Coordinates of C-alpha atoms and ligand atoms in Angstrom, one line a residue:
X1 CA 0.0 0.0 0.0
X2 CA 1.5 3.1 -0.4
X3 CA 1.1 6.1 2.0
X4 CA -0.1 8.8 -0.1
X5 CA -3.5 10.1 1.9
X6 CA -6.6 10.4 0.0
X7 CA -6.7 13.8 -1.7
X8 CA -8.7 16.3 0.7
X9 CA -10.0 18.7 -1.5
X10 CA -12.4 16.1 -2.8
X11 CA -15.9 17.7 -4.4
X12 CA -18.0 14.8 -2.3
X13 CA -19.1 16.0 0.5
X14 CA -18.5 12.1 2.5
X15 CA -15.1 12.8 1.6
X16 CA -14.4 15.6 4.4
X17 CA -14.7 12.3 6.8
X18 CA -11.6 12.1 8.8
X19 CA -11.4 8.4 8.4
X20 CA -12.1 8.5 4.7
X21 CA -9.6 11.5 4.3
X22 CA -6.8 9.6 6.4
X23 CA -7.0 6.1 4.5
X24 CA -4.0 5.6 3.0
X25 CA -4.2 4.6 -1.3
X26 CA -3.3 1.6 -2.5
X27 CA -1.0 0.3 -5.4
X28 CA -1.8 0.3 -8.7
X29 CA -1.4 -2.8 -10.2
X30 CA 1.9 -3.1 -12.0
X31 CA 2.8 -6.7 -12.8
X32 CA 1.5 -9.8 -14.0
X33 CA -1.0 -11.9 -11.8
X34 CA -2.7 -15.0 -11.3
X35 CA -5.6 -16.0 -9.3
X36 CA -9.2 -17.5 -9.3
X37 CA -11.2 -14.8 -9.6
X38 CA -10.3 -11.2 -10.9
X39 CA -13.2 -8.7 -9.6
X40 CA -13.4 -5.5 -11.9
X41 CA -14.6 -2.6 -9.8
X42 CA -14.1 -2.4 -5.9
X43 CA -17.6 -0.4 -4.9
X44 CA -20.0 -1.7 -2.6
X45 CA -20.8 -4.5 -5.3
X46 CA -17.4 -5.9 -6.2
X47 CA -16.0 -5.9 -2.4
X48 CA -18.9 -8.1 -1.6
X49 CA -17.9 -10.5 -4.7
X50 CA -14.5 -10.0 -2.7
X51 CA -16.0 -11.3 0.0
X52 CA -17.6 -13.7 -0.8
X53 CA -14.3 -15.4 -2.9
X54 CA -12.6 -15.2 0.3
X55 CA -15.5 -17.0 2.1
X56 CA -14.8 -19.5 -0.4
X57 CA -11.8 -20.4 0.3
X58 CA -10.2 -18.9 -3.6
X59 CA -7.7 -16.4 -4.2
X60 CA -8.7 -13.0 -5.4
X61 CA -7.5 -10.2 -6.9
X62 CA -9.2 -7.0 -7.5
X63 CA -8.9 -4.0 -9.6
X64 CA -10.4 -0.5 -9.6
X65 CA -10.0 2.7 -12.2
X66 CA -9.8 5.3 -9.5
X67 CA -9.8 5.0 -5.4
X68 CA -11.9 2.1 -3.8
X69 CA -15.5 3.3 -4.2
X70 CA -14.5 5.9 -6.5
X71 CA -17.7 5.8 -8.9
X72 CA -21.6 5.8 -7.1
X73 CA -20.6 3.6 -4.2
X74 CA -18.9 6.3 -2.6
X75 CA -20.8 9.2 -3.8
X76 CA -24.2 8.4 -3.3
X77 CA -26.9 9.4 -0.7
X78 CA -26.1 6.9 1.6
X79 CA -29.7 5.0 1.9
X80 CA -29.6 1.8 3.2
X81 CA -33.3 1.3 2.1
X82 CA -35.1 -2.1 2.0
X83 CA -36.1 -3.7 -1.7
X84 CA -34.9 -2.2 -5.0
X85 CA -35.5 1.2 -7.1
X86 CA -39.0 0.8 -7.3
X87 CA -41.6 0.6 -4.2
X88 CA -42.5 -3.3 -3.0
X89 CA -46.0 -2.5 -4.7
X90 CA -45.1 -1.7 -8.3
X91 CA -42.0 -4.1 -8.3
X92 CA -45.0 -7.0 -7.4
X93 CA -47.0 -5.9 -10.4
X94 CA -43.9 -5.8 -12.6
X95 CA -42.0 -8.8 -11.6
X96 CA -44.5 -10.6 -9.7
X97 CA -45.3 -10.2 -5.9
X98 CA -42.8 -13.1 -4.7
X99 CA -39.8 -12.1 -6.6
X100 CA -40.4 -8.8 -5.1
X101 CA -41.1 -9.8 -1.5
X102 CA -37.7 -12.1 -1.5
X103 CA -35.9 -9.2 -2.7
X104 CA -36.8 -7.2 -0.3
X105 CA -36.2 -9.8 2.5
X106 CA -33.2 -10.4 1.2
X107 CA -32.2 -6.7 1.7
X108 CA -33.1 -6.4 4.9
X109 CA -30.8 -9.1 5.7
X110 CA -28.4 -7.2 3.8
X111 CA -28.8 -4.4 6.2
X112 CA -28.4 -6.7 9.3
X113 CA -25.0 -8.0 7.9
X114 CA -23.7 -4.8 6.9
X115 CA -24.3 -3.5 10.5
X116 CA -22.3 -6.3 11.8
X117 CA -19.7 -6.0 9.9
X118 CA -19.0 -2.5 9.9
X119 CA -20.5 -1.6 13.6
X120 CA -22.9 1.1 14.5
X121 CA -19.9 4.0 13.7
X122 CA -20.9 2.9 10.1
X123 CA -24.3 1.8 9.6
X124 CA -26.9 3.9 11.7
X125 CA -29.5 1.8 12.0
X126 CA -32.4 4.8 12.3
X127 CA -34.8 3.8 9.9
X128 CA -36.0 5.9 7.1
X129 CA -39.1 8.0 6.4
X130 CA -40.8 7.7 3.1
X131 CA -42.8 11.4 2.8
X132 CA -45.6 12.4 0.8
X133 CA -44.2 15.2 -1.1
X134 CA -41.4 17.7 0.1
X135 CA -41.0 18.7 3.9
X136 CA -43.1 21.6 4.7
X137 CA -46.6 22.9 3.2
X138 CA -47.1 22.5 0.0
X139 CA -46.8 25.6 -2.1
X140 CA -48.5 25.1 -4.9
X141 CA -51.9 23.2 -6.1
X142 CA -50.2 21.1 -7.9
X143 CA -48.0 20.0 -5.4
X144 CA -50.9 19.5 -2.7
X145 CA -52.8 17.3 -5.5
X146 CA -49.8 15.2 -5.9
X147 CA -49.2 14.6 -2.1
X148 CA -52.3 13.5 -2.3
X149 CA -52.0 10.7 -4.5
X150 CA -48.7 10.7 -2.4
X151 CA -50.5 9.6 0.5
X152 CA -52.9 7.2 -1.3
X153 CA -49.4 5.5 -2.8
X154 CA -48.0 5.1 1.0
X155 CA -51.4 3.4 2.0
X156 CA -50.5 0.8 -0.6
X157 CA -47.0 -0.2 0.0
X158 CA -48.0 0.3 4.2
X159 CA -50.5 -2.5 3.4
X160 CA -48.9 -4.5 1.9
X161 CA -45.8 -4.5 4.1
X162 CA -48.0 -5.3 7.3
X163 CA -49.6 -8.2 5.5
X164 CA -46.7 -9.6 4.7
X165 CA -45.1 -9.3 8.8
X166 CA -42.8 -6.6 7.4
X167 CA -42.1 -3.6 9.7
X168 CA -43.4 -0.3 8.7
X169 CA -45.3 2.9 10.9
X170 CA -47.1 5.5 9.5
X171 CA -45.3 8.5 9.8
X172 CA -46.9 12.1 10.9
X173 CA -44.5 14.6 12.3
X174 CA -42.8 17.9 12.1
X175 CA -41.6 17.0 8.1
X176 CA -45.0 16.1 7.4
X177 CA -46.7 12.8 6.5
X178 CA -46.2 9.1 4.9
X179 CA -44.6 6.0 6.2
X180 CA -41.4 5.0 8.6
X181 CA -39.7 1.7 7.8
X182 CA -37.7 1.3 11.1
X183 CA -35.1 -1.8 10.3
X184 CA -33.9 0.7 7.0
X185 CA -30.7 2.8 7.8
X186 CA -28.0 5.5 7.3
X187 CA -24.1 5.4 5.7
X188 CA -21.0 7.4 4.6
X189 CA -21.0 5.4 1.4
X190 CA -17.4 5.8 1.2
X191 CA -16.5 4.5 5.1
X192 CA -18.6 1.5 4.1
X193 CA -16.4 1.0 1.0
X194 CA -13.1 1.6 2.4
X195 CA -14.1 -0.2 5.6
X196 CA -15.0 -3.4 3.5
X197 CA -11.7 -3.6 1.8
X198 CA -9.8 -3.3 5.1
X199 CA -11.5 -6.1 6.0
X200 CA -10.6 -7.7 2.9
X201 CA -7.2 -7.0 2.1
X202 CA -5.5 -9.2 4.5
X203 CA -7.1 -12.1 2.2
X204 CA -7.1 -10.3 -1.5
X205 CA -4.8 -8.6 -3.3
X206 CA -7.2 -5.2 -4.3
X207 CA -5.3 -2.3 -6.2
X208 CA -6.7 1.0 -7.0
X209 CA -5.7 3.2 -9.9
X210 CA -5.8 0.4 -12.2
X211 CA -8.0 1.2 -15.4
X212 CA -8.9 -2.0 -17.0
X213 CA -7.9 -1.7 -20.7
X214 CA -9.3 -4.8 -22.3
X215 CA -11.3 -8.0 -20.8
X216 CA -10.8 -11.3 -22.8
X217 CA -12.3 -14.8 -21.4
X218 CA -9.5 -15.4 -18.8
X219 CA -7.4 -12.6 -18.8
X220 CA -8.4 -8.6 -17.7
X221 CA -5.1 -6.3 -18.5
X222 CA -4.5 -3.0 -17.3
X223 CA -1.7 -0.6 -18.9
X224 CA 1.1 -1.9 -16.4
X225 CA -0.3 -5.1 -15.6
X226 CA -2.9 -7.8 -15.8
X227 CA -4.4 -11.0 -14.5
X228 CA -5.2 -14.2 -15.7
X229 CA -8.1 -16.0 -14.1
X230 CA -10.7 -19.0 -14.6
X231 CA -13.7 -16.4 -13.7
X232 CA -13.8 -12.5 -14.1
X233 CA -16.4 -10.6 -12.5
X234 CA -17.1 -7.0 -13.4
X235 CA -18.8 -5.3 -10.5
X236 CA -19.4 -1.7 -12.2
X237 CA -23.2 0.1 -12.3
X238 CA -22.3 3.4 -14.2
X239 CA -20.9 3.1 -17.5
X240 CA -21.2 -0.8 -17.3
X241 CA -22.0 -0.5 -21.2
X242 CA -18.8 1.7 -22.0
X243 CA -16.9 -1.4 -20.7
X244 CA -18.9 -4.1 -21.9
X245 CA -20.2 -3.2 -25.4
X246 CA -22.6 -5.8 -25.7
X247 CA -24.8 -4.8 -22.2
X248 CA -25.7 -1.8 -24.5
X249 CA -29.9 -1.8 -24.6
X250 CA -29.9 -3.9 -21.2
X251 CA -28.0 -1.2 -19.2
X252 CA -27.9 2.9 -19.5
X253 CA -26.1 4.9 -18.0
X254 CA -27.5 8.0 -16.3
X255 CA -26.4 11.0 -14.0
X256 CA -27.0 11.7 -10.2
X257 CA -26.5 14.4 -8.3
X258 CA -25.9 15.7 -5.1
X259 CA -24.5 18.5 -2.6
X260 CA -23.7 18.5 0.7
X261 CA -24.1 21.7 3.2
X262 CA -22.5 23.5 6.6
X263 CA -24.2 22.0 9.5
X264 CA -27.5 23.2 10.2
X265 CA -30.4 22.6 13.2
X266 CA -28.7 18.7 14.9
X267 CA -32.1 16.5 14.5
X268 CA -34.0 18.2 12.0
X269 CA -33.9 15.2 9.7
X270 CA -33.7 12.2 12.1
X271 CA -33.3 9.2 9.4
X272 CA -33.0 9.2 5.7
X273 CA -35.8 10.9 4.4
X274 CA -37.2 10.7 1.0
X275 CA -40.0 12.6 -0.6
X276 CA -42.3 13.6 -3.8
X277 CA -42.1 9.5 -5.0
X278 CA -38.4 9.4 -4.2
X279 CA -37.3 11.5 -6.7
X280 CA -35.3 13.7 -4.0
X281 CA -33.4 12.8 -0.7
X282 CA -31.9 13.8 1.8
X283 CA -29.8 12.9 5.5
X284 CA -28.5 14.8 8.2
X285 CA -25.1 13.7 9.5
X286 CA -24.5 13.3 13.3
X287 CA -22.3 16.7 12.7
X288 CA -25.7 18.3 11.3
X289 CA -24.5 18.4 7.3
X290 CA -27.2 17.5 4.9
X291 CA -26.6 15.3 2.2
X292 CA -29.5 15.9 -0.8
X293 CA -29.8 14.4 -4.2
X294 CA -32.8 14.3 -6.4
X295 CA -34.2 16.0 -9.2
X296 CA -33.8 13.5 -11.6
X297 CA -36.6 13.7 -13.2
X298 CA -36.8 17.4 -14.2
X299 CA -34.2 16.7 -16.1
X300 CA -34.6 13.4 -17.5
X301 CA -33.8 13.6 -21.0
X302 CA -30.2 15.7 -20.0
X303 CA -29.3 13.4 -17.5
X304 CA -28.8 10.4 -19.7
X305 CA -25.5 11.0 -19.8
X306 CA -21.7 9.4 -19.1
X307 CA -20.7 12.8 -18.2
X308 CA -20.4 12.5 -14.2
X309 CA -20.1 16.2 -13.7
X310 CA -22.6 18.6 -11.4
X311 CA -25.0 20.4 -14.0
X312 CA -26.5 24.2 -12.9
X313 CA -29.9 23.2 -13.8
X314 CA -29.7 20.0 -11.3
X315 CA -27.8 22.1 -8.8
X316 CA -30.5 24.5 -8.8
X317 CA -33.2 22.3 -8.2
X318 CA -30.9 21.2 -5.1
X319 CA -30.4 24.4 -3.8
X320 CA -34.0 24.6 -3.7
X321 CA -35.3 21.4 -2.0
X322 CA -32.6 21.7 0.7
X323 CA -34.5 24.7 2.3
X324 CA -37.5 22.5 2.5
X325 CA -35.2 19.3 3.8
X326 CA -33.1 21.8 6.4
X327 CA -36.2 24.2 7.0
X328 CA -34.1 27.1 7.1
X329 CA -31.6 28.6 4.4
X330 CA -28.0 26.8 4.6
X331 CA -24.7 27.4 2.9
X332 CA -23.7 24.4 0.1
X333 CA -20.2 23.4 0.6
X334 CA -20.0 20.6 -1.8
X335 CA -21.5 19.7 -5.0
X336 CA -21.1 16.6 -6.7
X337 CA -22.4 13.6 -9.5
X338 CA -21.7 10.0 -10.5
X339 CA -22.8 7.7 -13.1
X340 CA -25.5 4.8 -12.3
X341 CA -26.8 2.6 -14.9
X342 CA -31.0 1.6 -15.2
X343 CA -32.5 -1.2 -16.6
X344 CA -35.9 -1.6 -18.9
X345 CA -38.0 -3.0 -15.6
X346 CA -35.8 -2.0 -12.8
X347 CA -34.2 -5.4 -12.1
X348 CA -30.5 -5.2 -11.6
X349 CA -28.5 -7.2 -14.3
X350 CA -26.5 -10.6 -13.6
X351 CA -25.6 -12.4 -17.2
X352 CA -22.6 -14.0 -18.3
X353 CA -21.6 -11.3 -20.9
X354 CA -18.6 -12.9 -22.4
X355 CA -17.6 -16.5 -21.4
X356 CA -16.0 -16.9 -18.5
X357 CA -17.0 -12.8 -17.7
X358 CA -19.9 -12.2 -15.3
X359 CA -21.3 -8.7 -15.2
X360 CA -23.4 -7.0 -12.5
X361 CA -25.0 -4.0 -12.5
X362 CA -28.3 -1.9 -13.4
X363 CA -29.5 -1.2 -9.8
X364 CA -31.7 1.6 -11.6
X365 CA -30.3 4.3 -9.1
X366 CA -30.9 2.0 -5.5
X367 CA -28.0 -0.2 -5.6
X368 CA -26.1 0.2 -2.2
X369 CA -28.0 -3.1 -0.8
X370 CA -29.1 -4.8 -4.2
X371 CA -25.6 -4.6 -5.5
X372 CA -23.7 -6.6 -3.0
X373 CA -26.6 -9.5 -3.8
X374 CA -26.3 -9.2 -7.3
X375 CA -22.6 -9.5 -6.9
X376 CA -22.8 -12.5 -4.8
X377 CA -25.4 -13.8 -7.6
X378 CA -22.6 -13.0 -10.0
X379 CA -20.3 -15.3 -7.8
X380 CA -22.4 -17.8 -7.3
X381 CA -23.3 -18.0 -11.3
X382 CA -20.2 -18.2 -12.3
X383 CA -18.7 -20.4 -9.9
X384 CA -21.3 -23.4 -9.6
X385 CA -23.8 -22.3 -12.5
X386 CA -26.5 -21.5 -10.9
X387 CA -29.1 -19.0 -12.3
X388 CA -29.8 -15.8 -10.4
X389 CA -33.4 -15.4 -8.8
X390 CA -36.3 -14.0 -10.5
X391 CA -36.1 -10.7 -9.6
X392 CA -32.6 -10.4 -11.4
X393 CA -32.6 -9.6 -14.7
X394 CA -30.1 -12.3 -16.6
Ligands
LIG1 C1 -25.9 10.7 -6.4 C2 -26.3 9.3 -6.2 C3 -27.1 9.0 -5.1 C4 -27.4 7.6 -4.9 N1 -28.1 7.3 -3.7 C5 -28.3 6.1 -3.4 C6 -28.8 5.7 -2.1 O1 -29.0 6.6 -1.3 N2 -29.0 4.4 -1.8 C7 -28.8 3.4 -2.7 O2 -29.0 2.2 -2.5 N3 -28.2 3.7 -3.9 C8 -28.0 5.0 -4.3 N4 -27.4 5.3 -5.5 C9 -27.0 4.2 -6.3 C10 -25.7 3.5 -5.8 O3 -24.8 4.5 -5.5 C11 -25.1 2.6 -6.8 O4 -26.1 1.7 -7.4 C12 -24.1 1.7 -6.2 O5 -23.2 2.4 -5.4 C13 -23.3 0.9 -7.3 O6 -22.2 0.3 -6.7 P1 -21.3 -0.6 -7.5 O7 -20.2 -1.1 -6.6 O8 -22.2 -1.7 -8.1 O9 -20.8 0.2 -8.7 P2 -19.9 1.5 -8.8 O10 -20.1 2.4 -7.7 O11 -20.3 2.0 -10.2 O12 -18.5 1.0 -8.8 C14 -17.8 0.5 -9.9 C15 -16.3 0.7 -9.7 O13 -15.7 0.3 -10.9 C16 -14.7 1.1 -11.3 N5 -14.5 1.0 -12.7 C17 -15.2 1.5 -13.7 N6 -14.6 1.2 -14.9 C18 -13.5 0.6 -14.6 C19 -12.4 0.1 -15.4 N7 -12.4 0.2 -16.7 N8 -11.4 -0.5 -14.8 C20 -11.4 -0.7 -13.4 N9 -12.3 -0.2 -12.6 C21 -13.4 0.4 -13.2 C22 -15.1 2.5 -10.8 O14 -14.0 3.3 -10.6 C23 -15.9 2.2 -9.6 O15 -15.2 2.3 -8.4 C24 -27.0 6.6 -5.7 C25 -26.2 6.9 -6.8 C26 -25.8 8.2 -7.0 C27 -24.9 8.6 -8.2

């Protein structure tokens, strides 16, 4: 490892963490290598394939283009939210209501394990609330129409949660009204990253600042080095299609966007909170900085892009909904994007792309807990062949 620290004038606001700004880079990769499995990508997704190798007893190595969790895994909203992209309702009348209820069960687990792992320093287990609209009267008609619906929306996925023995509370309270799932929780996306391949890096050789240049069935080569392996997974949700032509039409990439502010009012959001059909976001750290994305879909057509830059129109939009989320004005301090990719119906991709080359990806914009189970799908496909659950598209 070499003992350059992270760079601290970072434009994501997770990376002003004084654990994320002390951890040391790694190597680049710079010789030639041989192992089991090469993992392409070392983001939430690929660190769990990490894992998981290790778990099976096979040797590892892993490569990423920039920093570990340089791409969405460590620049997203931090949202450990049960199920995938879409709410449990409409993923059961898309995929099927048992595809979508294991999902989500699955998640939850996800959450559980993540906790462990990484300790409460880590993973806040707090919940999350799921509003009707933004915090704060509406202002318009418009807007109060479409909390309405809002509302009637949250009645749907409420009941069906409780019939199934899933925990959820309706929520009513100073930010307004809709649901609280209590087992969901809170991240830095880039602690959980870098915290995962400490873990992991007694047991794996992982190297950062490693572009990979070309991936043939049993060998992935960078520009100083490569690998030659039996399996290859490529863990990598942005951009998947840039690497792997033939994903184009399964996977697109998009842009999201973020900022983060100065601390403001301690409490004022006390979870995750996510509002006006989870098109924006926002949490508070425990220092009182808000972290807010969204906007999304103002922008739609613009922000089908491979450009992974902050765009003013986006920004603006932020700078708005972050006086309803903080209920006061707040100074930004940091303003950032990354590339996520979306499928067709919102299942996350597993497929053997190449032979011998598993790809994962596709979380649709909600991949922090569906992307370590896709990886571990991606694993377990290409190790003993078996196919990836319904509610994975392959
Ligand atoms: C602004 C924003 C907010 C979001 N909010 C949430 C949220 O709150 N909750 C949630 O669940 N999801 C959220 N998401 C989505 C989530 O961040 C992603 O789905 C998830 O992090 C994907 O992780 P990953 O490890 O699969 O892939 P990525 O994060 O895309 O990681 C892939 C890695 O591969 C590397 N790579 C790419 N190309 C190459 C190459 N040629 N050679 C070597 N390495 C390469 C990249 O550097 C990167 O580190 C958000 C995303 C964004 C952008």
């Amino acid at each position: 490892m070499s003992s350059s620290p992270t760079a601290t004038k970072s434009p994501v606001g997770w990376d002003q963490d004084p654990v994320v700004r002390r951890t040391p880079r790694r190597a680049p990769l710079a010789e030639n290598l041989r192992a089991d499995v090469c993992v392409i990508g070392l983001g939430g997704s690929g660190l769990a394939a990490v894992g998981e190798l290790i778990r099976r007893g096979l040797s590892v190595v892993g490569v990423d283009a920039g920093r570990v969790a340089a791409g969405a895994a460590g620049r997203n909203g931090g949202f450990l939210i049960a199920g995938s992209a879409i709410a449990i309702h409409e993923a059961g009348r898309g995929w099927g209501l048992a595809a979508a209820l294991d999902l989500y069960r699955q998640t939850l687990t996800e959450i559980g394990a993540l906790a462990e792992l990484l300790g409460p320093e880590v993973v806040r287990r707090v919940g999350s609330i799921r509003l009707a609209g933004l915090p704060g009267e509406p202002t318009s008609q418009a807007e109060q129409e479409d909390r309405k619906l809002e509302l009637a929306d949250c009645d749907e996925q409420f009941e069906l949660l409780r019939a199934h023995g899933i925990a959820v509370e309706r929520y009513d309270g100073p930010l307004g009204q809709g649901l609280f799932l209590p087992d969901d929780a809170a991240m830095n996306p880039a602690r959980r990253a870098l915290g995962l391949a400490e873990l992991y890096a007694g047991s794996a050789r992982l190297f950062e600042d490693s572009p990979v240049t070309e991936i043939r069935t049993g060998l992935v080569s960078t520009e100083a080095g490569s690998v030659a392996a039996g399996l290859i997974v490529v863990a990598v949700d942005g951009k998947l299609e840039m690497l792997l032509p033939e994903l184009a039409g399964r996977v697109r990439t998009a842009r999201l966007q973020m900022l983060a502010t100065e601390p403001v009012s301690p409490g004022r959001l006390p979870c995750p909170v996510y509002g006006r059909w989870g098109y924006d976001y926002a949490q508070q750290d425990v220092a009182g900085r808000i972290f807010i994305g969204g906007g999304r879909d103002r922008f739609v057509e613009q922000e089908w892009t491979t450009d992974g830059s902050p765009s003013a129109g986006i920004q603006q939009w932020l700078d708005q909904s972050v006086v309803r989320f903080a209920g006061a004005p707040v100074r930004v301090t940091h303003r950032w994007a990354a590339s996520v990719g979306y499928t067709p119906d919102a299942r996350p991709l597993v497929t053997e792309a190449r032979p011998g080359v598993i790809a994962c990806g596709g979380y649709s914009g909600t991949g922090n807990l569906v992307g370590p189970i896709a990886a571990r799908a991606a694993v377990a496909l290409g190790m003993d062949g078996t196919q990836p659950a319904d509610y994975f598209a392959s």
